mmCIF file of C-alpha atoms in Angstrom:
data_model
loop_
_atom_site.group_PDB
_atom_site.id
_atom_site.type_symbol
_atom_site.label_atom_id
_atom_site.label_comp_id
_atom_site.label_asym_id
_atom_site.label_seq_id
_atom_site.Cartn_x
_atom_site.Cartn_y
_atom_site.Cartn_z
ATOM 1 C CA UNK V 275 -13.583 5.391 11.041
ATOM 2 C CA UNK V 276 -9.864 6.171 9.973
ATOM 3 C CA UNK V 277 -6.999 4.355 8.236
ATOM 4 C CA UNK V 278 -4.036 6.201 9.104
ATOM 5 C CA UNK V 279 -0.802 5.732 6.699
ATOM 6 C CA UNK V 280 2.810 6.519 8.434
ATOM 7 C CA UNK V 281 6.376 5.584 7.753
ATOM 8 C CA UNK V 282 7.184 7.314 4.938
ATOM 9 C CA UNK V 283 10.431 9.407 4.949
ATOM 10 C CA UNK V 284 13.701 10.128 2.668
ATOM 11 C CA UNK V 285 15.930 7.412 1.939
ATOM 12 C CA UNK V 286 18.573 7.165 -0.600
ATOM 13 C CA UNK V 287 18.677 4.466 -3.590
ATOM 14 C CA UNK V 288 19.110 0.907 -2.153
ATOM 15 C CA UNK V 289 17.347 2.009 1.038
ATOM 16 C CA UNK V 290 14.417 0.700 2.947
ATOM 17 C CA UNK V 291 11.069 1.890 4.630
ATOM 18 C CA UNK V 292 8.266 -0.021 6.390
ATOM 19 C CA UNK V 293 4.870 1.357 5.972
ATOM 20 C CA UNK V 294 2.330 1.181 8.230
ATOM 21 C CA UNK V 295 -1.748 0.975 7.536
ATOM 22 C CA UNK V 296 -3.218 1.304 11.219
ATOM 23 C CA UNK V 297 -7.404 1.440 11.325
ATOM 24 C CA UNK V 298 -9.229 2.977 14.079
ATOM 25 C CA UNK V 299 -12.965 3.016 14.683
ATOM 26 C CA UNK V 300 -13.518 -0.621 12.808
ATOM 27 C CA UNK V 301 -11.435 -3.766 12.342
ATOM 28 C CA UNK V 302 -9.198 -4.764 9.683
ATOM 29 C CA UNK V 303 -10.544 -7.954 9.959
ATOM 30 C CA UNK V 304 -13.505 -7.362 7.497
ATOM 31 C CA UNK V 305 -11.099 -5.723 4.911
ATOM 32 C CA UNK V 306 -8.686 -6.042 2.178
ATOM 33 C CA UNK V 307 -5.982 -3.452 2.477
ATOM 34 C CA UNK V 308 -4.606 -1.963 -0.787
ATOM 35 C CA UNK V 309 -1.677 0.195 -0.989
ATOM 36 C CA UNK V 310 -1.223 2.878 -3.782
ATOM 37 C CA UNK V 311 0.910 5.559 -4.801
ATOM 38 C CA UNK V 312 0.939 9.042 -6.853
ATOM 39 C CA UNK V 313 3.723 10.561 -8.236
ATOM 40 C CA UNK V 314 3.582 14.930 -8.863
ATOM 41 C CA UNK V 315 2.105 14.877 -12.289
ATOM 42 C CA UNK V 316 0.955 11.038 -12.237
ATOM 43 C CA UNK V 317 -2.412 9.503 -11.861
ATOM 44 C CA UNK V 318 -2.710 7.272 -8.918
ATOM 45 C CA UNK V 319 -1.418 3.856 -9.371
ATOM 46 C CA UNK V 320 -2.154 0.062 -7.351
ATOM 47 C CA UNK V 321 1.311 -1.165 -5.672
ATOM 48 C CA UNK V 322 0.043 -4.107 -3.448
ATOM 49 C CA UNK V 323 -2.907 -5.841 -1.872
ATOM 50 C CA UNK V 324 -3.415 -8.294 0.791
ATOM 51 C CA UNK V 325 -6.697 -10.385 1.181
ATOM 52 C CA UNK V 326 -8.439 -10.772 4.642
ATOM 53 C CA UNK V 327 -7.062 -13.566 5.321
ATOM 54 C CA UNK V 328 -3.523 -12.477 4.156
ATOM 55 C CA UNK V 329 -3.376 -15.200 2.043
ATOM 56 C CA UNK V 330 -3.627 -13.834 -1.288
ATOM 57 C CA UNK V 331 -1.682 -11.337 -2.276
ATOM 58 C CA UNK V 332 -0.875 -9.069 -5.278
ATOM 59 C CA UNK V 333 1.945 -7.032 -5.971
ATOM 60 C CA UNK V 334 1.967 -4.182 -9.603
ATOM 61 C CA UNK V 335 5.036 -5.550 -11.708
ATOM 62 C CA UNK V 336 7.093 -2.734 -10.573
ATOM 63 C CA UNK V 337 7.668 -3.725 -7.135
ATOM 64 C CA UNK V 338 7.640 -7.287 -7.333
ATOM 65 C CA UNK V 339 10.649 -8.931 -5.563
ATOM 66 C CA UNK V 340 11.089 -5.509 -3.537
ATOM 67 C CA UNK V 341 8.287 -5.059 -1.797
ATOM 68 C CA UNK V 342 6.323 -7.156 0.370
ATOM 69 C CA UNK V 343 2.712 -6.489 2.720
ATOM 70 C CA UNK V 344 2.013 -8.184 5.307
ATOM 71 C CA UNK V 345 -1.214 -7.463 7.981
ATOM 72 C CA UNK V 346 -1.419 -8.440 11.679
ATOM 73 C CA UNK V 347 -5.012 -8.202 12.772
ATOM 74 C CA UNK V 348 -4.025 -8.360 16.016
ATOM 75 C CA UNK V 349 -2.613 -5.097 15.813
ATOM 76 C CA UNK V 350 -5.348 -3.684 13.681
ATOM 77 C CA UNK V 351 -2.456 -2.762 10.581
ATOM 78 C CA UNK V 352 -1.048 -3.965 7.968
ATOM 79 C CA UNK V 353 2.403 -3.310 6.772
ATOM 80 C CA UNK V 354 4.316 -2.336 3.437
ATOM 81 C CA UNK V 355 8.278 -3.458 3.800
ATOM 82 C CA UNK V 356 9.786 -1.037 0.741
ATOM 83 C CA UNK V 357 13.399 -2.480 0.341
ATOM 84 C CA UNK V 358 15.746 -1.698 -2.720
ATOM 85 C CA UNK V 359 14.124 1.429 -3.308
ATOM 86 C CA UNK V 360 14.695 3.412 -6.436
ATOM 87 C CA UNK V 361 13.908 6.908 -7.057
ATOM 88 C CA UNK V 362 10.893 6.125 -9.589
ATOM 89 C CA UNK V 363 9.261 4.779 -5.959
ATOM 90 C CA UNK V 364 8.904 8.137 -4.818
ATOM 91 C CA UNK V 365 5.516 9.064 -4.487
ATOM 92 C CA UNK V 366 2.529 10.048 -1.696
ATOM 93 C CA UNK V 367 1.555 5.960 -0.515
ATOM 94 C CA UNK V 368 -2.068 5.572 0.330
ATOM 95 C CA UNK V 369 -3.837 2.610 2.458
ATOM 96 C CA UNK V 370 -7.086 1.768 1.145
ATOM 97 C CA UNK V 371 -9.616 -1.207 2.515
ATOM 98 C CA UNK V 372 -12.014 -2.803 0.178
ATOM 99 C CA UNK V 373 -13.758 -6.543 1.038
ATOM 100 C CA UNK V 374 -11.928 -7.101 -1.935
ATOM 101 C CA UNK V 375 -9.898 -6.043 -4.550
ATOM 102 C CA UNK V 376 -9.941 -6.049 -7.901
ATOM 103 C CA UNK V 377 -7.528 -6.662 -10.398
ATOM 104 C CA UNK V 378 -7.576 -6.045 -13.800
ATOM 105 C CA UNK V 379 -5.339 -6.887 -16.625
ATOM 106 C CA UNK V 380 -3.063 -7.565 -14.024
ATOM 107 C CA UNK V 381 -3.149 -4.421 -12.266
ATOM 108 C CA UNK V 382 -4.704 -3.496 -8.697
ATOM 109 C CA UNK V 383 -7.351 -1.032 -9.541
ATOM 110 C CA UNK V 384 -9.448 1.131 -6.750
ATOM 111 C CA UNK V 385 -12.470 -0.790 -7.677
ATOM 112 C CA UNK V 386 -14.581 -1.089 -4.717
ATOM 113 C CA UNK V 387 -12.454 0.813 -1.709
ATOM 114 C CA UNK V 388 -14.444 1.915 0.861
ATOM 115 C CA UNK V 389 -12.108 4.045 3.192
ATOM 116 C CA UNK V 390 -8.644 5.655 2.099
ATOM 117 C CA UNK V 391 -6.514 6.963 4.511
ATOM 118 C CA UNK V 392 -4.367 9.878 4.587
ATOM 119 C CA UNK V 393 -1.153 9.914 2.307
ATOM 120 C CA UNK V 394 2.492 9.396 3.636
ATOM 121 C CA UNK V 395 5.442 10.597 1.408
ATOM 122 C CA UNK V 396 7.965 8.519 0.720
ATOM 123 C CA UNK V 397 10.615 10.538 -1.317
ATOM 124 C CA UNK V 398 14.095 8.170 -2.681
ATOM 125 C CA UNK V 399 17.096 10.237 -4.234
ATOM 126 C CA UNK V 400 19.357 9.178 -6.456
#
């Protein structure tokens, strides 16, 4: 059982980068997928989630507008498009599958995640 985070890079302000949350050894299907990120020196923070179904979604104030998710169970991933990045994005991203998330005063907490997968960097410069 894996979830396996790619896509990250270095990009400059105004850039873009499409994450990718790809699960092997069970199915996306039965999960939520959550991403979140850590800055050096931060605590770990909720950016987005995406239901089962894909129809509800959630995205942190921060990245609203900027970022959307997006899963294709098909495919067995699901998707962060990053566009107008600034240099406050930068951060390790995580995947994370829950059968649902929770938020909480408005923010995506880690509340019931059953599998995280491995961290992709995603560093923006100014």
């Amino acid at each position: 059982v894996q979830l396996q985070a790619s896509g990250g890079g270095l990009v400059q302000t105004g850039g873009s980068l499409r994450l990718s949350c790809a699960a092997s050894g069970f199915s996306l299907d039965d999960y939520a997928i959550g991403w979140f990120r850590q800055a050096p020196g931060k605590e770990r923070e909720g950016v987005s989630c995406i239901s089962i179904s894909g129809v509800s979604i959630h995205y942190e104030d921060t990245v609203k507008g900027r970022f959307t998710i997006s899963r294709d169970n098909a495919k067995n991933t699901v998707y962060l498009q990053m566009n107008s990045l600034k240099p406050e994005d930068s951060a390790v991203y995580y995947c994370a599958a829950a059968p649902q998330f929770t938020i909480g005063n408005g923010r995506l907490t880690e509340f019931g995640v059953d599998f995280w997968g491995n961290g992709t960097q995603v560093t923006v410069s100014s």
